[in-house]
Amino acid sequence: MEKYVHGGDIYSNRCKIDFSASVSPLALPESVREAACRAFDRCSAYPDPECRELRRALACKEGVPEEQIVCGNGASDLIYAVTRAVHPRKALLYTPSFSEYETALSLEESEISWYSCRSGNEFTLDEGFIEAITEDIDMVFVCNPGNPTGTAVPTQILKKIAERCAAAGCVLVSDECFVPLMEERTEEKVSLKSFLSRMPELFIIRSLTKVFPLAGMRIGYGLCSDSRLLQAVRAQMQPWNVSLPAQETGTAIVQEPEFEAKTWRLLREEKKCLFDAMRELGLKCLTPSANYIFFYGPEDLYEQCRARGILIRDCSGYRGLFPGCYRVAVRTHEDNEELIRVLTEIREDGQKNHT
């Protein structure tokens, strides 16, 4: 069986705490749980193929017209659908970044041009990437914050990328799934949403399964002002691609803004504590801007953590990375303390073995 490259595989790995999947560690509000239960009572009916109620709720949340929203079976559904819709001859990606972009483009037999981000600059996108957007590029993927690195794309770089793509006439796919959990809360600094009205080539991907603990529901959505591109994306999706429980749960959770704010406050506080504790252990960590921390450690750290009931994200399979690269989610204080305890134990065992 092919090795699973993403986080959250608690089915193949017995663990006490899963740090490999970066989702909210808080329990769902009771109102959302009730909405999900009501949806299951109605599962004899097909779900709304247009996701009308969910799109109306998302339109209020995002401040965009509902006709500019398309819903998908998670963000990955949208990545593949928009790639099939555009069918680019040549696309631009950078390393390291989310592997599904490359997979989706490879299925379309697109030629991929690569830009390597510098590890010495924490893999942050720079001016060189803008210069790589040439006239023969049909599609560009940008992920903010970086996945798996967690580093933010500088605001000016992000805007210049959008402007360059607009000038070149290529489709820009901006993956903003973790934007709601970024340290910076000023949306115009971290999102390209303000470009939607004037840039029809822009397709923004967002998700409800990061800021809310709904990874198993698979609820993603895309924002775009180009009706033709949206229609082409919808044409690439299967009928009823968003289940009835997912639609109704998503509609309910969008109407709980305080839960999102509570999650953000918790993760902001706990991220600093976890980041500081990891550095005190001598681990080299990149500056995190979302709810996960990328770091370097021993090449056998994944297996050592798993043996102790802790599942972390092994990032060695990402293009541009190597063995010893890892990512951990920020969770509750108690969970984070257990991670630090395990990492301390592993370090002390390693020191004993070298004496």
XYZ file of C-alpha atoms in Angstrom:
355
model
C 0.000 0.000 0.000
C 1.251 3.483 -0.882
C 2.468 5.488 2.120
C -0.080 8.014 3.386
C 1.560 11.442 3.130
C -0.906 13.571 5.090
C -1.564 13.942 8.793
C -4.480 12.615 10.819
C -4.092 8.912 10.020
C -5.194 7.687 13.439
C -6.484 4.504 11.815
C -3.053 3.124 10.950
C -1.389 4.556 14.049
C -2.601 3.965 17.563
C -2.015 7.129 19.535
C -3.130 8.958 22.660
C -2.865 12.398 21.085
C -2.783 13.321 17.404
C -0.489 16.291 16.720
C -0.271 15.506 13.010
C -3.589 17.146 12.044
C -3.916 20.901 12.583
C -7.551 21.435 13.575
C -9.240 23.141 16.501
C -8.783 21.102 19.719
C -12.028 22.460 21.195
C -15.286 20.531 21.351
C -18.045 21.597 18.984
C -20.755 23.909 20.345
C -23.916 22.036 21.321
C -25.933 23.910 18.688
C -23.684 22.481 15.963
C -23.893 18.956 17.350
C -27.676 19.259 17.348
C -27.661 20.468 13.733
C -25.580 17.443 12.742
C -27.982 15.067 14.513
C -30.986 16.649 12.806
C -29.231 16.238 9.461
C -28.738 12.504 10.032
C -32.451 12.172 10.678
C -33.024 13.521 7.148
C -30.408 11.453 5.344
C -33.029 9.561 3.349
C -33.104 12.676 1.130
C -30.367 13.745 -1.268
C -28.372 16.809 -0.218
C -28.941 20.125 -1.963
C -26.701 19.925 -5.073
C -26.345 23.738 -5.008
C -25.484 23.963 -1.267
C -27.810 26.972 -1.100
C -28.137 27.392 2.679
C -24.443 26.802 3.231
C -23.486 29.273 0.511
C -25.819 31.914 1.982
C -24.208 31.462 5.396
C -20.713 31.623 3.900
C -21.640 34.761 1.933
C -22.528 36.501 5.208
C -19.333 35.270 6.850
C -17.021 36.259 3.983
C -18.831 39.397 2.814
C -19.040 38.220 -0.805
C -22.066 37.482 -3.030
C -23.237 33.883 -2.689
C -23.025 33.433 -6.467
C -19.240 33.826 -6.081
C -19.017 30.769 -3.812
C -18.652 27.119 -4.755
C -18.653 24.375 -2.109
C -16.637 21.201 -2.159
C -15.941 17.963 -0.328
C -13.071 19.551 1.548
C -10.412 21.878 0.152
C -8.789 19.028 -1.782
C -11.959 18.601 -3.856
C -11.602 22.211 -4.984
C -7.878 21.883 -5.739
C -8.559 19.056 -8.185
C -11.704 20.646 -9.631
C -10.133 24.019 -10.425
C -7.061 22.319 -11.910
C -9.243 20.182 -14.181
C -11.328 23.225 -15.114
C -8.301 25.290 -16.168
C -6.307 22.353 -17.591
C -3.098 24.415 -17.616
C -0.340 23.693 -20.085
C 2.244 25.052 -17.664
C 1.962 25.855 -13.967
C 4.223 27.377 -11.315
C 4.703 25.815 -7.880
C 7.238 26.382 -5.125
C 8.921 24.111 -2.652
C 8.152 23.167 -0.002
C 4.381 23.342 -0.288
C 1.237 21.221 -0.119
C 1.674 18.069 -2.214
C -1.855 17.951 -3.654
C -1.120 20.856 -6.035
C 1.530 18.812 -7.803
C -0.643 15.700 -7.828
C -3.605 17.562 -9.342
C -1.406 19.153 -12.027
C 0.266 15.849 -12.829
C -3.124 14.288 -13.524
C -3.667 17.013 -16.136
C -0.189 16.306 -17.562
C 0.717 19.946 -16.970
C 4.322 21.029 -17.226
C 5.391 22.247 -13.784
C 7.939 24.991 -13.253
C 9.483 24.914 -9.770
C 10.722 27.719 -7.535
C 12.766 26.744 -4.467
C 12.265 28.808 -1.322
C 15.394 29.283 0.761
C 15.606 27.399 4.056
C 17.789 30.192 5.445
C 14.814 32.513 5.005
C 12.430 30.049 6.702
C 11.137 29.031 3.249
C 9.380 32.393 2.908
C 8.268 33.432 -0.579
C 10.351 36.288 -1.965
C 10.657 38.533 -5.040
C 12.213 35.718 -7.054
C 8.893 33.899 -7.178
C 7.247 36.934 -8.770
C 9.880 36.977 -11.496
C 9.171 33.284 -12.156
C 5.589 34.143 -13.216
C 6.296 34.417 -16.923
C 3.905 34.851 -19.857
C 3.838 31.115 -20.587
C 2.498 30.258 -17.105
C -1.223 29.403 -17.081
C -1.685 28.665 -13.385
C 0.021 29.582 -10.100
C -0.589 28.084 -6.656
C 0.155 30.044 -3.475
C -0.453 28.769 0.056
C -0.680 31.297 2.882
C 0.446 30.475 5.477
C 2.857 27.923 4.068
C 1.978 24.271 4.448
C 3.844 22.563 6.082
C 6.200 25.386 7.093
C 3.668 27.696 8.746
C 5.469 30.822 7.553
C 3.373 33.731 6.304
C 3.712 35.180 2.816
C 4.748 38.846 3.232
C 1.857 41.159 2.400
C 3.683 43.045 -0.344
C 4.861 39.812 -1.968
C 1.321 38.427 -1.879
C -0.094 41.518 -3.589
C 2.670 41.586 -6.190
C 1.999 37.927 -7.025
C -1.671 38.762 -7.632
C -0.789 41.769 -9.768
C 1.744 39.778 -11.792
C -0.747 36.958 -12.405
C -3.406 39.444 -13.491
C -0.976 41.076 -15.919
C 0.096 37.684 -17.293
C -3.502 36.474 -17.589
C -2.885 33.312 -15.592
C -5.153 31.787 -12.957
C -3.954 32.304 -9.399
C -5.134 29.741 -6.845
C -4.687 31.112 -3.330
C -4.980 28.428 -0.656
C -6.167 30.279 2.458
C -7.422 27.355 4.526
C -5.401 28.422 7.565
C -5.912 32.189 7.199
C -8.540 32.340 10.019
C -5.931 30.908 12.402
C -3.057 33.195 11.460
C -1.419 35.415 14.066
C -2.232 38.521 12.023
C -5.988 39.127 12.148
C -6.077 41.990 9.626
C -7.520 40.240 6.590
C -6.207 42.677 3.976
C -2.692 41.753 5.124
C -3.082 37.989 4.923
C -5.775 37.406 2.293
C -6.284 38.212 -1.365
C -10.039 38.512 -0.906
C -9.932 42.252 -1.680
C -8.656 41.317 -5.178
C -11.725 39.226 -6.027
C -13.791 42.039 -7.552
C -11.028 43.213 -9.870
C -9.242 39.962 -10.616
C -11.428 37.311 -12.310
C -8.408 34.991 -12.620
C -8.252 34.641 -8.819
C -9.622 31.511 -7.136
C -9.419 31.453 -3.324
C -9.736 28.162 -1.445
C -10.913 28.078 2.159
C -12.062 25.409 4.585
C -14.300 25.003 7.621
C -12.309 22.033 8.899
C -9.306 23.872 10.351
C -10.719 26.549 12.635
C -13.552 24.152 13.512
C -13.058 20.475 14.536
C -14.839 19.147 11.446
C -12.087 17.413 9.454
C -14.246 14.302 9.135
C -17.108 16.298 7.601
C -15.051 17.540 4.613
C -16.321 21.102 4.018
C -14.331 23.376 1.726
C -15.309 26.287 -0.463
C -13.927 28.458 -3.218
C -14.331 32.195 -3.837
C -14.152 33.620 -7.355
C -15.725 36.543 -9.237
C -15.486 34.886 -12.674
C -18.825 33.142 -13.349
C -17.327 31.197 -16.256
C -14.510 29.801 -14.132
C -16.937 28.934 -11.336
C -19.192 27.159 -13.794
C -16.214 25.236 -15.158
C -15.180 24.236 -11.626
C -18.692 23.027 -10.772
C -18.754 21.010 -13.999
C -15.721 19.054 -12.757
C -17.363 18.062 -9.479
C -19.451 14.998 -8.810
C -23.180 15.483 -8.167
C -24.046 15.897 -4.468
C -20.370 16.280 -3.593
C -21.153 17.859 -0.198
C -23.234 15.582 2.035
C -26.381 16.731 3.794
C -24.772 16.441 7.286
C -21.769 18.436 6.065
C -23.972 21.176 4.609
C -26.130 21.552 7.694
C -23.226 21.293 10.127
C -21.283 23.866 8.108
C -24.260 26.220 8.029
C -24.613 25.949 11.806
C -20.926 26.427 12.631
C -20.644 29.532 10.454
C -23.259 31.094 12.740
C -21.005 30.580 15.785
C -18.410 33.373 15.349
C -17.538 33.344 19.045
C -16.313 29.753 18.710
C -13.841 30.838 16.021
C -12.650 33.734 18.181
C -12.325 31.445 21.219
C -10.297 28.945 19.190
C -8.008 31.688 17.902
C -7.372 33.082 21.408
C -6.581 29.648 22.817
C -4.238 28.708 19.991
C -2.443 32.049 20.060
C -1.632 31.641 23.756
C -0.754 27.967 23.555
C 1.339 28.385 20.410
C 3.715 30.753 22.186
C 4.027 28.402 25.162
C 4.673 25.376 22.960
C 7.083 27.237 20.678
C 9.129 28.497 23.645
C 9.205 25.061 25.292
C 10.356 23.368 22.091
C 13.146 25.884 21.628
C 14.240 25.349 25.238
C 14.651 21.680 24.328
C 17.102 22.739 21.644
C 14.772 22.143 18.700
C 15.095 24.529 15.759
C 11.590 25.829 14.970
C 10.405 28.111 12.192
C 8.414 31.171 13.222
C 4.795 29.938 13.243
C 1.974 32.121 11.932
C -0.866 29.595 12.162
C -1.823 26.711 14.464
C 1.151 24.463 13.726
C 4.903 24.546 14.263
C 7.478 23.292 11.760
C 10.752 22.132 13.275
C 13.877 20.037 12.758
C 14.638 17.006 14.916
C 16.293 13.567 14.944
C 15.514 11.425 11.913
C 13.846 8.780 14.096
C 11.720 11.235 16.080
C 8.474 10.241 14.380
C 8.877 6.585 15.361
C 10.016 7.468 18.889
C 6.979 9.690 19.421
C 4.623 7.106 17.955
C 6.009 4.451 20.309
C 5.003 6.740 23.172
C 1.481 7.345 21.875
C 2.133 10.703 20.205
C 1.490 11.156 16.471
C 3.428 14.000 14.805
C 3.667 14.976 11.142
C 6.681 13.608 9.268
C 7.406 16.171 6.537
C 10.317 14.371 4.883
C 8.080 13.390 1.946
C 7.484 16.982 0.874
C 9.400 18.062 -2.212
C 12.288 20.233 -1.075
C 12.426 18.781 2.458
C 14.351 15.879 3.956
C 14.423 13.425 6.897
C 14.305 15.260 10.218
C 11.606 17.769 9.159
C 8.438 17.699 11.237
C 5.237 19.580 12.008
C 3.094 19.542 15.139
C -0.327 21.046 15.730
C -0.970 23.401 18.610
C -3.514 21.797 20.928
C -4.794 22.330 24.476
C -2.398 23.168 27.305
C -2.633 19.647 28.727
C -1.946 18.042 25.345
C 0.968 20.365 24.641
C 2.478 19.613 28.026
C 2.319 15.900 27.217
C 4.127 16.524 23.922
C 6.880 18.423 25.721
C 7.138 15.646 28.304
C 7.585 13.066 25.542
C 10.098 15.190 23.628
C 12.057 15.735 26.856
C 12.065 12.002 27.564
C 13.314 11.267 24.040
C 16.091 13.838 24.383
C 17.181 12.456 27.762
C 17.187 8.883 26.425
C 19.320 10.039 23.516
C 21.789 11.704 25.851
C 22.056 8.541 27.946
C 22.801 6.471 24.866
C 25.678 8.787 23.950
C 27.383 8.559 27.339
